[in-house]
mmCIF file of C-alpha atoms and ligand atoms in Angstrom:
data_model
loop_
_atom_site.group_PDB
_atom_site.id
_atom_site.type_symbol
_atom_site.label_atom_id
_atom_site.label_comp_id
_atom_site.label_asym_id
_atom_site.label_seq_id
_atom_site.Cartn_x
_atom_site.Cartn_y
_atom_site.Cartn_z
ATOM 1 C CA UNK W 12 84.044 68.429 146.318
ATOM 2 C CA UNK W 13 86.338 71.090 147.498
ATOM 3 C CA UNK W 14 88.858 72.762 145.354
ATOM 4 C CA UNK W 15 91.911 74.853 146.677
ATOM 5 C CA UNK W 16 92.724 77.044 143.532
ATOM 6 C CA UNK W 17 96.048 79.140 143.295
ATOM 7 C CA UNK W 18 96.482 81.992 141.015
ATOM 8 C CA UNK W 19 99.883 83.746 140.345
ATOM 9 C CA UNK W 20 99.942 84.470 136.782
ATOM 10 C CA UNK W 21 100.860 88.160 136.677
ATOM 11 C CA UNK W 22 100.502 90.727 139.529
ATOM 12 C CA UNK W 23 97.870 89.068 141.955
ATOM 13 C CA UNK W 24 98.767 86.496 144.561
ATOM 14 C CA UNK W 25 95.301 84.480 144.891
ATOM 15 C CA UNK W 26 93.864 81.504 146.626
ATOM 16 C CA UNK W 27 90.284 80.220 146.826
ATOM 17 C CA UNK W 28 88.220 77.142 148.164
ATOM 18 C CA UNK W 29 85.099 76.511 146.313
ATOM 19 C CA UNK W 30 82.777 73.724 146.955
ATOM 20 C CA UNK W 31 81.173 72.115 143.849
ATOM 21 C CA UNK W 32 78.126 69.761 144.207
ATOM 22 C CA UNK W 33 77.394 67.985 141.268
ATOM 23 C CA UNK W 34 79.572 67.357 137.787
ATOM 24 C CA UNK W 35 80.639 70.324 135.279
ATOM 25 C CA UNK W 36 78.692 71.943 133.777
ATOM 26 C CA UNK W 37 76.075 70.927 136.051
ATOM 27 C CA UNK W 38 77.464 71.641 139.498
ATOM 28 C CA UNK W 39 76.136 74.330 142.232
ATOM 29 C CA UNK W 40 79.423 76.045 143.483
ATOM 30 C CA UNK W 41 79.641 77.598 146.592
ATOM 31 C CA UNK W 42 82.930 80.120 147.231
ATOM 32 C CA UNK W 43 83.985 79.547 150.753
ATOM 33 C CA UNK W 44 87.041 81.191 150.967
ATOM 34 C CA UNK W 45 88.584 83.896 148.434
ATOM 35 C CA UNK W 46 91.821 85.817 149.535
ATOM 36 C CA UNK W 47 93.715 88.050 147.020
ATOM 37 C CA UNK W 48 96.679 90.624 147.696
ATOM 38 C CA UNK W 49 96.821 92.686 144.848
ATOM 39 C CA UNK W 50 100.639 93.954 144.223
ATOM 40 C CA UNK W 51 99.331 96.822 142.096
ATOM 41 C CA UNK W 52 100.649 99.378 144.798
ATOM 42 C CA UNK W 53 104.065 97.884 144.111
ATOM 43 C CA UNK W 54 104.155 97.870 140.613
ATOM 44 C CA UNK W 55 102.635 101.616 140.043
ATOM 45 C CA UNK W 56 106.010 102.877 140.467
ATOM 46 C CA UNK W 57 107.371 101.011 137.620
ATOM 47 C CA UNK W 58 104.603 101.728 135.424
ATOM 48 C CA UNK W 59 103.382 98.346 134.699
ATOM 49 C CA UNK W 60 104.179 94.440 136.033
ATOM 50 C CA UNK W 61 108.117 94.013 136.734
ATOM 51 C CA UNK W 62 108.362 90.264 136.488
ATOM 52 C CA UNK W 63 111.119 89.661 139.424
ATOM 53 C CA UNK W 64 109.248 91.907 141.784
ATOM 54 C CA UNK W 65 106.011 89.907 141.016
ATOM 55 C CA UNK W 66 107.738 86.491 141.894
ATOM 56 C CA UNK W 67 109.125 87.586 144.887
ATOM 57 C CA UNK W 68 105.856 88.847 145.851
ATOM 58 C CA UNK W 69 104.068 85.874 145.211
ATOM 59 C CA UNK W 70 106.551 83.897 147.028
ATOM 60 C CA UNK W 71 105.856 86.399 150.405
ATOM 61 C CA UNK W 72 102.215 86.167 150.057
ATOM 62 C CA UNK W 73 101.215 82.415 149.324
ATOM 63 C CA UNK W 74 101.406 81.628 152.777
ATOM 64 C CA UNK W 75 99.234 84.467 154.312
ATOM 65 C CA UNK W 76 96.877 83.739 151.351
ATOM 66 C CA UNK W 77 96.552 80.411 152.029
ATOM 67 C CA UNK W 78 95.783 80.892 155.601
ATOM 68 C CA UNK W 79 93.143 83.538 154.888
ATOM 69 C CA UNK W 80 91.267 81.434 152.508
ATOM 70 C CA UNK W 81 91.384 78.143 154.447
ATOM 71 C CA UNK W 82 90.329 80.436 157.629
ATOM 72 C CA UNK W 83 87.451 82.095 155.636
ATOM 73 C CA UNK W 84 86.207 78.790 154.734
ATOM 74 C CA UNK W 85 86.438 77.562 158.285
ATOM 75 C CA UNK W 86 88.935 74.587 157.180
ATOM 76 C CA UNK W 87 91.643 75.554 159.053
ATOM 77 C CA UNK W 88 92.738 73.191 161.857
ATOM 78 C CA UNK W 89 95.165 74.780 163.980
ATOM 79 C CA UNK W 90 96.643 71.354 165.165
ATOM 80 C CA UNK W 91 99.227 70.057 162.560
ATOM 81 C CA UNK W 92 102.386 68.066 163.469
ATOM 82 C CA UNK W 93 106.166 67.978 163.057
ATOM 83 C CA UNK W 94 106.937 67.119 159.482
ATOM 84 C CA UNK W 95 109.191 64.016 158.990
ATOM 85 C CA UNK W 96 112.658 64.612 157.815
ATOM 86 C CA UNK W 97 112.163 63.431 154.276
ATOM 87 C CA UNK W 98 108.863 65.882 153.974
ATOM 88 C CA UNK W 99 111.101 68.668 155.038
ATOM 89 C CA UNK W 100 113.617 67.831 152.348
ATOM 90 C CA UNK W 101 111.070 67.550 149.525
ATOM 91 C CA UNK W 102 109.466 70.558 150.253
ATOM 92 C CA UNK W 103 112.797 72.438 150.008
ATOM 93 C CA UNK W 104 113.486 70.853 147.035
ATOM 94 C CA UNK W 105 110.097 71.565 145.539
ATOM 95 C CA UNK W 106 110.414 75.199 146.792
ATOM 96 C CA UNK W 107 114.104 75.827 146.464
ATOM 97 C CA UNK W 108 113.919 78.295 143.860
ATOM 98 C CA UNK W 109 111.640 80.699 146.136
ATOM 99 C CA UNK W 110 113.243 82.233 148.460
ATOM 100 C CA UNK W 111 111.552 81.911 152.307
ATOM 101 C CA UNK W 112 108.523 79.927 150.834
ATOM 102 C CA UNK W 113 109.744 76.692 151.927
ATOM 103 C CA UNK W 114 110.351 77.526 155.644
ATOM 104 C CA UNK W 115 107.050 79.753 155.736
ATOM 105 C CA UNK W 116 105.190 76.731 154.254
ATOM 106 C CA UNK W 117 106.854 74.241 156.978
ATOM 107 C CA UNK W 118 105.915 76.555 159.790
ATOM 108 C CA UNK W 119 102.424 76.855 158.105
ATOM 109 C CA UNK W 120 102.168 72.843 157.990
ATOM 110 C CA UNK W 121 103.581 72.067 161.305
ATOM 111 C CA UNK W 122 100.758 74.184 162.994
ATOM 112 C CA UNK W 123 97.945 73.344 160.653
ATOM 113 C CA UNK W 124 96.674 69.943 159.961
ATOM 114 C CA UNK W 125 95.509 68.863 156.272
ATOM 115 C CA UNK W 126 92.132 70.246 155.675
ATOM 116 C CA UNK W 127 89.442 68.634 153.697
ATOM 117 C CA UNK W 128 90.148 69.418 150.391
ATOM 118 C CA UNK W 129 89.728 67.031 147.250
ATOM 119 C CA UNK W 130 91.501 68.965 144.605
ATOM 120 C CA UNK W 131 94.367 71.605 143.781
ATOM 121 C CA UNK W 132 94.124 73.839 140.747
ATOM 122 C CA UNK W 133 96.975 76.004 139.521
ATOM 123 C CA UNK W 134 97.363 78.150 136.749
ATOM 124 C CA UNK W 135 100.209 76.961 134.840
ATOM 125 C CA UNK W 136 99.868 79.627 131.610
ATOM 126 C CA UNK W 137 99.600 82.015 130.149
ATOM 127 C CA UNK W 138 101.177 84.858 132.069
ATOM 128 C CA UNK W 139 104.495 85.671 133.483
ATOM 129 C CA UNK W 140 106.561 82.587 133.498
ATOM 130 C CA UNK W 141 108.713 83.667 136.916
ATOM 131 C CA UNK W 142 105.618 84.506 138.545
ATOM 132 C CA UNK W 143 103.484 81.104 137.334
ATOM 133 C CA UNK W 144 106.349 79.098 138.754
ATOM 134 C CA UNK W 145 106.094 80.365 142.031
ATOM 135 C CA UNK W 146 102.334 79.433 142.159
ATOM 136 C CA UNK W 147 102.918 75.918 140.173
ATOM 137 C CA UNK W 148 105.730 74.757 142.915
ATOM 138 C CA UNK W 149 103.639 75.948 145.608
ATOM 139 C CA UNK W 150 100.744 73.844 144.534
ATOM 140 C CA UNK W 151 103.111 70.990 144.239
ATOM 141 C CA UNK W 152 104.296 71.122 147.513
ATOM 142 C CA UNK W 153 100.759 71.349 149.052
ATOM 143 C CA UNK W 154 99.720 68.079 146.814
ATOM 144 C CA UNK W 155 102.993 66.209 148.015
ATOM 145 C CA UNK W 156 102.292 67.152 151.597
ATOM 146 C CA UNK W 157 98.628 66.723 151.800
ATOM 147 C CA UNK W 158 98.395 63.844 149.097
ATOM 148 C CA UNK W 159 95.825 65.680 146.990
ATOM 149 C CA UNK W 160 95.758 65.687 143.266
ATOM 150 C CA UNK W 161 96.969 68.342 141.171
ATOM 151 C CA UNK W 162 95.629 70.054 137.750
ATOM 152 C CA UNK W 163 97.281 72.767 135.492
ATOM 153 C CA UNK W 164 94.981 75.037 134.547
ATOM 154 C CA UNK W 165 94.842 77.781 131.308
ATOM 155 C CA UNK W 166 94.370 81.208 132.850
ATOM 156 C CA UNK W 167 92.485 81.839 130.036
ATOM 157 C CA UNK W 168 89.988 79.222 130.206
ATOM 158 C CA UNK W 169 89.519 80.691 134.117
ATOM 159 C CA UNK W 170 88.360 83.951 132.559
ATOM 160 C CA UNK W 171 86.001 82.314 130.136
ATOM 161 C CA UNK W 172 84.058 80.269 133.045
ATOM 162 C CA UNK W 173 83.913 83.118 135.664
ATOM 163 C CA UNK W 174 82.361 85.349 132.779
ATOM 164 C CA UNK W 175 79.288 82.451 132.740
ATOM 165 C CA UNK W 176 79.324 82.298 136.569
ATOM 166 C CA UNK W 177 75.602 83.299 137.651
ATOM 167 C CA UNK W 178 73.471 82.462 140.451
ATOM 168 C CA UNK W 179 76.076 79.876 141.932
ATOM 169 C CA UNK W 180 76.302 78.068 138.743
ATOM 170 C CA UNK W 181 77.402 77.663 134.930
ATOM 171 C CA UNK W 182 74.504 78.087 133.004
ATOM 172 C CA UNK W 183 73.271 76.093 130.228
ATOM 173 C CA UNK W 184 74.968 77.571 126.998
ATOM 174 C CA UNK W 185 74.145 76.992 123.220
ATOM 175 C CA UNK W 186 76.841 76.136 120.682
ATOM 176 C CA UNK W 187 78.935 77.609 118.655
ATOM 177 C CA UNK W 188 79.625 79.931 121.264
ATOM 178 C CA UNK W 189 82.385 82.803 121.090
ATOM 179 C CA UNK W 190 84.945 83.785 123.654
ATOM 180 C CA UNK W 191 86.240 87.397 123.462
ATOM 181 C CA UNK W 192 88.945 87.331 125.694
ATOM 182 C CA UNK W 193 90.403 91.129 126.425
ATOM 183 C CA UNK W 194 93.081 91.499 129.082
ATOM 184 C CA UNK W 195 96.456 92.805 129.516
ATOM 185 C CA UNK W 196 98.395 90.282 127.820
ATOM 186 C CA UNK W 197 95.438 88.907 125.772
ATOM 187 C CA UNK W 198 92.927 89.994 122.443
ATOM 188 C CA UNK W 199 91.833 87.081 121.148
ATOM 189 C CA UNK W 200 88.676 85.324 119.499
ATOM 190 C CA UNK W 201 87.932 82.091 120.380
ATOM 191 C CA UNK W 202 85.337 79.633 119.066
ATOM 192 C CA UNK W 203 83.950 76.758 121.221
ATOM 193 C CA UNK W 204 81.952 73.924 119.714
ATOM 194 C CA UNK W 205 81.780 72.206 122.990
ATOM 195 C CA UNK W 206 82.823 72.797 126.249
ATOM 196 C CA UNK W 207 86.336 72.758 126.661
ATOM 197 C CA UNK W 208 87.130 72.938 123.058
ATOM 198 C CA UNK W 209 88.625 76.169 121.612
ATOM 199 C CA UNK W 210 89.897 77.515 117.992
ATOM 200 C CA UNK W 211 91.216 80.798 117.955
ATOM 201 C CA UNK W 212 89.788 82.535 115.113
ATOM 202 C CA UNK W 213 91.507 86.057 115.516
ATOM 203 C CA UNK W 214 94.043 87.608 117.959
ATOM 204 C CA UNK W 215 96.128 90.735 118.034
ATOM 205 C CA UNK W 216 99.138 91.225 115.902
ATOM 206 C CA UNK W 217 100.841 93.457 118.715
ATOM 207 C CA UNK W 218 99.737 94.719 121.807
ATOM 208 C CA UNK W 219 96.558 93.191 123.710
ATOM 209 C CA UNK W 220 93.963 95.950 124.464
ATOM 210 C CA UNK W 221 94.713 95.790 128.083
ATOM 211 C CA UNK W 222 98.114 96.450 127.420
ATOM 212 C CA UNK W 223 97.315 99.722 125.124
ATOM 213 C CA UNK W 224 94.929 100.980 128.116
ATOM 214 C CA UNK W 225 97.917 100.764 130.091
ATOM 215 C CA UNK W 226 100.336 102.470 127.722
ATOM 216 C CA UNK W 227 97.689 105.211 126.627
ATOM 217 C CA UNK W 228 97.165 105.949 130.416
ATOM 218 C CA UNK W 229 100.709 106.385 130.835
ATOM 219 C CA UNK W 230 100.878 108.681 127.901
ATOM 220 C CA UNK W 231 98.532 110.713 129.618
ATOM 221 C CA UNK W 232 99.992 110.860 132.961
ATOM 222 C CA UNK W 233 97.088 108.623 134.513
ATOM 223 C CA UNK W 234 98.188 105.608 136.979
ATOM 224 C CA UNK W 235 98.409 101.800 136.396
ATOM 225 C CA UNK W 236 96.665 99.952 135.679
ATOM 226 C CA UNK W 237 95.431 102.198 132.878
ATOM 227 C CA UNK W 238 92.100 100.783 132.223
ATOM 228 C CA UNK W 239 89.757 102.096 134.991
ATOM 229 C CA UNK W 240 91.635 105.484 134.900
ATOM 230 C CA UNK W 241 91.272 105.996 130.970
ATOM 231 C CA UNK W 242 87.669 104.809 131.483
ATOM 232 C CA UNK W 243 86.604 107.313 134.234
ATOM 233 C CA UNK W 244 88.196 109.975 131.930
ATOM 234 C CA UNK W 245 86.481 109.091 128.877
ATOM 235 C CA UNK W 246 82.965 108.910 130.971
ATOM 236 C CA UNK W 247 83.509 112.380 132.170
ATOM 237 C CA UNK W 248 84.023 113.199 128.403
ATOM 238 C CA UNK W 249 80.868 112.092 127.569
ATOM 239 C CA UNK W 250 78.825 113.135 130.573
ATOM 240 C CA UNK W 251 80.127 116.953 129.626
ATOM 241 C CA UNK W 252 79.740 116.578 126.266
ATOM 242 C CA UNK W 253 83.474 117.842 125.720
ATOM 243 C CA UNK W 254 84.818 118.790 122.535
ATOM 244 C CA UNK W 255 87.122 116.308 120.516
ATOM 245 C CA UNK W 256 90.698 116.782 120.843
ATOM 246 C CA UNK W 257 91.840 114.299 118.072
ATOM 247 C CA UNK W 258 90.205 111.863 115.702
ATOM 248 C CA UNK W 259 92.116 108.072 116.061
ATOM 249 C CA UNK W 260 92.084 105.330 113.538
ATOM 250 C CA UNK W 261 90.396 102.162 113.708
ATOM 251 C CA UNK W 262 92.938 99.811 113.257
ATOM 252 C CA UNK W 263 92.052 96.679 111.001
ATOM 253 C CA UNK W 264 88.523 97.741 111.092
ATOM 254 C CA UNK W 265 88.140 96.829 107.537
ATOM 255 C CA UNK W 266 90.568 94.028 107.500
ATOM 256 C CA UNK W 267 89.122 90.941 105.773
ATOM 257 C CA UNK W 268 90.050 88.547 108.918
ATOM 258 C CA UNK W 269 89.293 88.704 112.334
ATOM 259 C CA UNK W 270 92.771 89.961 113.735
ATOM 260 C CA UNK W 271 93.427 93.111 115.932
ATOM 261 C CA UNK W 272 95.996 95.563 116.385
ATOM 262 C CA UNK W 273 96.326 98.296 118.534
ATOM 263 C CA UNK W 274 99.978 99.533 118.891
ATOM 264 C CA UNK W 275 98.955 102.070 115.911
ATOM 265 C CA UNK W 276 96.711 103.441 118.421
ATOM 266 C CA UNK W 277 98.881 103.818 120.930
ATOM 267 C CA UNK W 278 101.350 105.677 118.647
ATOM 268 C CA UNK W 279 98.875 107.863 117.197
ATOM 269 C CA UNK W 280 97.714 108.893 120.606
ATOM 270 C CA UNK W 281 101.593 109.648 121.084
ATOM 271 C CA UNK W 282 102.092 111.551 117.854
ATOM 272 C CA UNK W 283 98.609 113.595 119.099
ATOM 273 C CA UNK W 284 100.019 114.717 122.179
ATOM 274 C CA UNK W 285 103.427 115.217 121.815
ATOM 275 C CA UNK W 286 105.190 118.387 122.822
ATOM 276 C CA UNK W 287 101.876 119.397 124.478
ATOM 277 C CA UNK W 288 100.767 120.231 127.874
ATOM 278 C CA UNK W 289 97.254 118.863 128.407
ATOM 279 C CA UNK W 290 94.552 120.201 130.216
ATOM 280 C CA UNK W 291 92.298 117.689 132.415
ATOM 281 C CA UNK W 292 89.561 118.247 129.796
ATOM 282 C CA UNK W 293 91.955 117.387 126.713
ATOM 283 C CA UNK W 294 92.847 114.319 128.569
ATOM 284 C CA UNK W 295 89.241 113.179 128.970
ATOM 285 C CA UNK W 296 88.802 113.860 125.495
ATOM 286 C CA UNK W 297 91.833 111.556 124.241
ATOM 287 C CA UNK W 298 90.588 108.827 126.804
ATOM 288 C CA UNK W 299 87.208 109.086 125.322
ATOM 289 C CA UNK W 300 87.965 109.030 121.638
ATOM 290 C CA UNK W 301 90.528 105.983 122.453
ATOM 291 C CA UNK W 302 87.858 104.101 124.249
ATOM 292 C CA UNK W 303 85.559 104.601 121.406
ATOM 293 C CA UNK W 304 88.059 103.152 119.392
ATOM 294 C CA UNK W 305 88.812 100.275 120.893
ATOM 295 C CA UNK W 306 85.013 99.688 121.639
ATOM 296 C CA UNK W 307 84.348 99.891 117.733
ATOM 297 C CA UNK W 308 87.043 97.557 116.613
ATOM 298 C CA UNK W 309 86.003 95.099 119.386
ATOM 299 C CA UNK W 310 82.479 95.408 118.468
ATOM 300 C CA UNK W 311 83.102 95.153 114.637
ATOM 301 C CA UNK W 312 85.493 91.775 114.773
ATOM 302 C CA UNK W 313 82.791 90.032 117.144
ATOM 303 C CA UNK W 314 79.875 91.086 114.937
ATOM 304 C CA UNK W 315 81.783 89.355 112.145
ATOM 305 C CA UNK W 316 82.824 86.431 113.915
ATOM 306 C CA UNK W 317 79.210 85.930 115.080
ATOM 307 C CA UNK W 318 77.774 86.120 111.603
ATOM 308 C CA UNK W 319 80.259 83.970 110.123
ATOM 309 C CA UNK W 320 79.931 81.253 112.862
ATOM 310 C CA UNK W 321 76.654 80.891 113.137
ATOM 311 C CA UNK W 322 77.437 81.841 117.057
ATOM 312 C CA UNK W 323 74.418 81.601 119.655
ATOM 313 C CA UNK W 324 76.568 82.627 122.647
ATOM 314 C CA UNK W 325 78.981 85.558 123.266
ATOM 315 C CA UNK W 326 81.282 85.120 126.474
ATOM 316 C CA UNK W 327 83.374 88.310 126.879
ATOM 317 C CA UNK W 328 86.213 87.785 129.709
ATOM 318 C CA UNK W 329 89.772 89.232 131.022
ATOM 319 C CA UNK W 330 90.294 92.422 132.799
ATOM 320 C CA UNK W 331 89.231 94.694 130.182
ATOM 321 C CA UNK W 332 85.505 93.208 130.131
ATOM 322 C CA UNK W 333 85.344 95.427 133.578
ATOM 323 C CA UNK W 334 85.151 98.483 131.209
ATOM 324 C CA UNK W 335 81.385 99.717 131.474
ATOM 325 C CA UNK W 336 81.413 101.561 128.393
ATOM 326 C CA UNK W 337 82.410 98.274 126.364
ATOM 327 C CA UNK W 338 79.661 96.034 128.316
ATOM 328 C CA UNK W 339 77.007 98.675 127.297
ATOM 329 C CA UNK W 340 77.883 99.073 123.959
ATOM 330 C CA UNK W 341 77.953 95.130 123.301
ATOM 331 C CA UNK W 342 74.697 94.777 125.262
ATOM 332 C CA UNK W 343 72.763 97.651 123.422
ATOM 333 C CA UNK W 344 74.342 96.748 119.641
ATOM 334 C CA UNK W 345 73.655 93.260 120.083
ATOM 335 C CA UNK W 346 70.308 93.488 121.268
ATOM 336 C CA UNK W 347 69.226 95.478 118.334
ATOM 337 C CA UNK W 348 71.002 93.240 115.672
ATOM 338 C CA UNK W 349 71.039 90.017 117.171
ATOM 339 C CA UNK W 350 68.326 89.771 119.527
ATOM 340 C CA UNK W 351 68.703 85.899 120.142
ATOM 341 C CA UNK W 352 72.462 85.986 121.364
ATOM 342 C CA UNK W 353 73.207 85.464 124.617
ATOM 343 C CA UNK W 354 75.985 87.491 125.903
ATOM 344 C CA UNK W 355 77.939 87.100 129.182
ATOM 345 C CA UNK W 356 80.369 89.461 131.058
ATOM 346 C CA UNK W 357 81.544 88.624 134.280
ATOM 347 C CA UNK W 358 80.394 90.170 137.740
ATOM 348 C CA UNK W 359 82.522 93.135 138.306
ATOM 349 C CA UNK W 360 84.648 91.540 141.256
ATOM 350 C CA UNK W 361 85.527 88.551 138.747
ATOM 351 C CA UNK W 362 86.722 90.333 136.021
ATOM 352 C CA UNK W 363 90.100 90.930 136.565
ATOM 353 C CA UNK W 364 92.739 88.161 137.777
ATOM 354 C CA UNK W 365 91.245 86.147 140.623
ATOM 355 C CA UNK W 366 91.688 82.449 141.755
ATOM 356 C CA UNK W 367 87.813 81.470 142.114
ATOM 357 C CA UNK W 368 87.947 81.224 138.176
ATOM 358 C CA UNK W 369 90.839 78.701 138.556
ATOM 359 C CA UNK W 370 88.845 76.461 141.189
ATOM 360 C CA UNK W 371 85.814 76.613 138.053
ATOM 361 C CA UNK W 372 88.428 75.464 135.323
ATOM 362 C CA UNK W 373 89.755 72.846 137.766
ATOM 363 C CA UNK W 374 86.249 71.344 138.272
ATOM 364 C CA UNK W 375 85.962 71.335 134.458
ATOM 365 C CA UNK W 376 89.079 69.631 134.150
ATOM 366 C CA UNK W 377 89.082 67.303 137.226
ATOM 367 C CA UNK W 378 89.773 64.349 134.781
ATOM 368 C CA UNK W 379 93.163 65.545 134.321
ATOM 369 C CA UNK W 380 93.968 66.048 137.999
ATOM 370 C CA UNK W 381 97.063 63.691 139.009
ATOM 371 C CA UNK W 382 98.649 62.632 142.712
ATOM 372 C CA UNK W 383 101.750 64.174 143.121
ATOM 373 C CA UNK W 384 103.803 60.907 142.578
ATOM 374 C CA UNK W 385 102.471 60.613 139.016
ATOM 375 C CA UNK W 386 102.491 64.370 138.051
ATOM 376 C CA UNK W 387 105.752 64.170 135.872
ATOM 377 C CA UNK W 388 106.328 67.423 134.092
ATOM 378 C CA UNK W 389 104.517 70.074 135.129
ATOM 379 C CA UNK W 390 105.901 73.561 133.617
ATOM 380 C CA UNK W 391 104.857 76.864 133.721
ATOM 381 C CA UNK W 392 104.174 78.131 129.945
ATOM 382 C CA UNK W 393 103.726 81.921 129.275
ATOM 383 C CA UNK W 394 102.379 81.427 125.957
ATOM 384 C CA UNK W 395 100.089 78.208 126.728
ATOM 385 C CA UNK W 396 97.531 78.562 124.111
ATOM 386 C CA UNK W 397 93.690 77.777 124.708
ATOM 387 C CA UNK W 398 93.437 75.483 121.545
ATOM 388 C CA UNK W 399 95.761 73.079 123.477
ATOM 389 C CA UNK W 400 93.899 72.715 126.530
HETATM 390 O O1 LIG A 510 92.548 90.009 133.270
HETATM 391 P P1 LIG A 510 93.704 90.722 133.868
HETATM 392 O O2 LIG A 510 93.196 91.201 135.034
HETATM 393 O O3 LIG A 510 95.169 90.471 133.748
HETATM 394 C C1 LIG A 510 95.789 89.708 132.661
HETATM 395 O O4 LIG A 510 95.313 88.654 132.649
HETATM 396 O O5 LIG A 510 96.472 90.397 132.057
HETATM 397 O O6 LIG A 510 93.531 92.252 133.004
HETATM 398 C C2 LIG A 510 94.420 93.274 133.423
HETATM 399 C C3 LIG A 510 93.853 94.546 132.317
HETATM 400 C C4 LIG A 510 94.810 95.403 132.512
HETATM 401 O O7 LIG A 510 95.396 96.189 131.394
HETATM 402 C C5 LIG A 510 93.710 96.715 132.812
HETATM 403 O O8 LIG A 510 94.276 98.065 132.987
HETATM 404 C C6 LIG A 510 92.450 96.250 132.173
HETATM 405 O O9 LIG A 510 92.723 94.734 132.263
HETATM 406 N N1 LIG A 510 91.392 96.848 132.818
HETATM 407 C C7 LIG A 510 90.492 97.709 132.191
HETATM 408 C C8 LIG A 510 89.445 97.879 133.119
HETATM 409 N N2 LIG A 510 89.623 97.164 134.379
HETATM 410 C C9 LIG A 510 90.917 96.656 134.192
HETATM 411 N N3 LIG A 510 90.429 97.979 130.818
HETATM 412 C C10 LIG A 510 89.556 98.678 130.698
HETATM 413 N N4 LIG A 510 88.632 99.426 131.265
HETATM 414 C C11 LIG A 510 88.776 99.018 132.667
HETATM 415 N N5 LIG A 510 87.451 99.268 133.645
HETATM 416 ZN ZN1 LIG A 511 93.698 87.680 133.446
#
């Protein structure tokens, strides 16, 4: 089957075309088209993602993104035909909240005929609701006009599957598996006894770990997104063995649950630097201590969960899983203490938000797909939980 997947939950507008041969999880996948427009440069001036701007940019970029992805997949057929009045009206109604998108899509559809796509998958949560709605309405419009079934997808399930994706397939894994999801909006531990079944066994009580990276970066005068910026300073501090500037706390390291808290860590950085003009070396040293603190907490909580639940497979996903120090620390730690544990990280280019992962999840959830006429209520849910997926 060929899947068209759409991701607009935060600040990336992304559409992929992925072919899947075989049933989930034994399929072979090929990424036929993958187009991603990042809004990072636009949000940088706000120091973070601004939802109204994200929504506007998604509405502007979805049609070019669709065009690019179909073209790369060689599925763009430049012989469309004029739409009926009923089609035009339905498209305008479906997209009435996204200025300009209806007209852009209608022009596209009149120039390009229906591609051979079997399924549309779209992120319905969690994320920024105004941003999610744009993708959902766009997906509904395509489902209607092309008569292709649509399936709503949990973004975090996408992250899990993109971490597993290796050599064009999803490997056989042993259960129970543990997913450690670390992104700009999430820090959670989910236990999986089976494919698609998640129980949240620990989560952050305040900031997500990516959010902490972003906020600390901002305090240190580094650009958004903060993760890669903090990480590169931290690497230099380690390589050059820079002296320590501050000792930061390891929040909730010894709590008797699997929850996290990162806002205290961020506040500790603020107190440490208040009123000071920092040198580059001091910034690097703080970044290093921050990264050490975060890594230590993530490792300990993951280890406790593994021990307690007899976990066989550890899946680390979400944008923060791109962090090299976290990856290396996990691999070297668990190689010693749990040599039989299988650990999965996403390929670097599939670590942060993308739509390929939404196609994998769409394939896993094919049974839940519905044609346009039977879609009923399909809404964005900013706080969509994996346990109801
Ligand atoms: O998964 P993602 O792309 O978006 C959300 O679903 O939130 O994650 C984005 C987060 C940002 O907070 C960003 O700073 C962080 O991932 N991030 C990193 C790294 N690359 C991205 N954090 C630490 N180290 C990195 N190398
Ligand atoms: Zn994400």
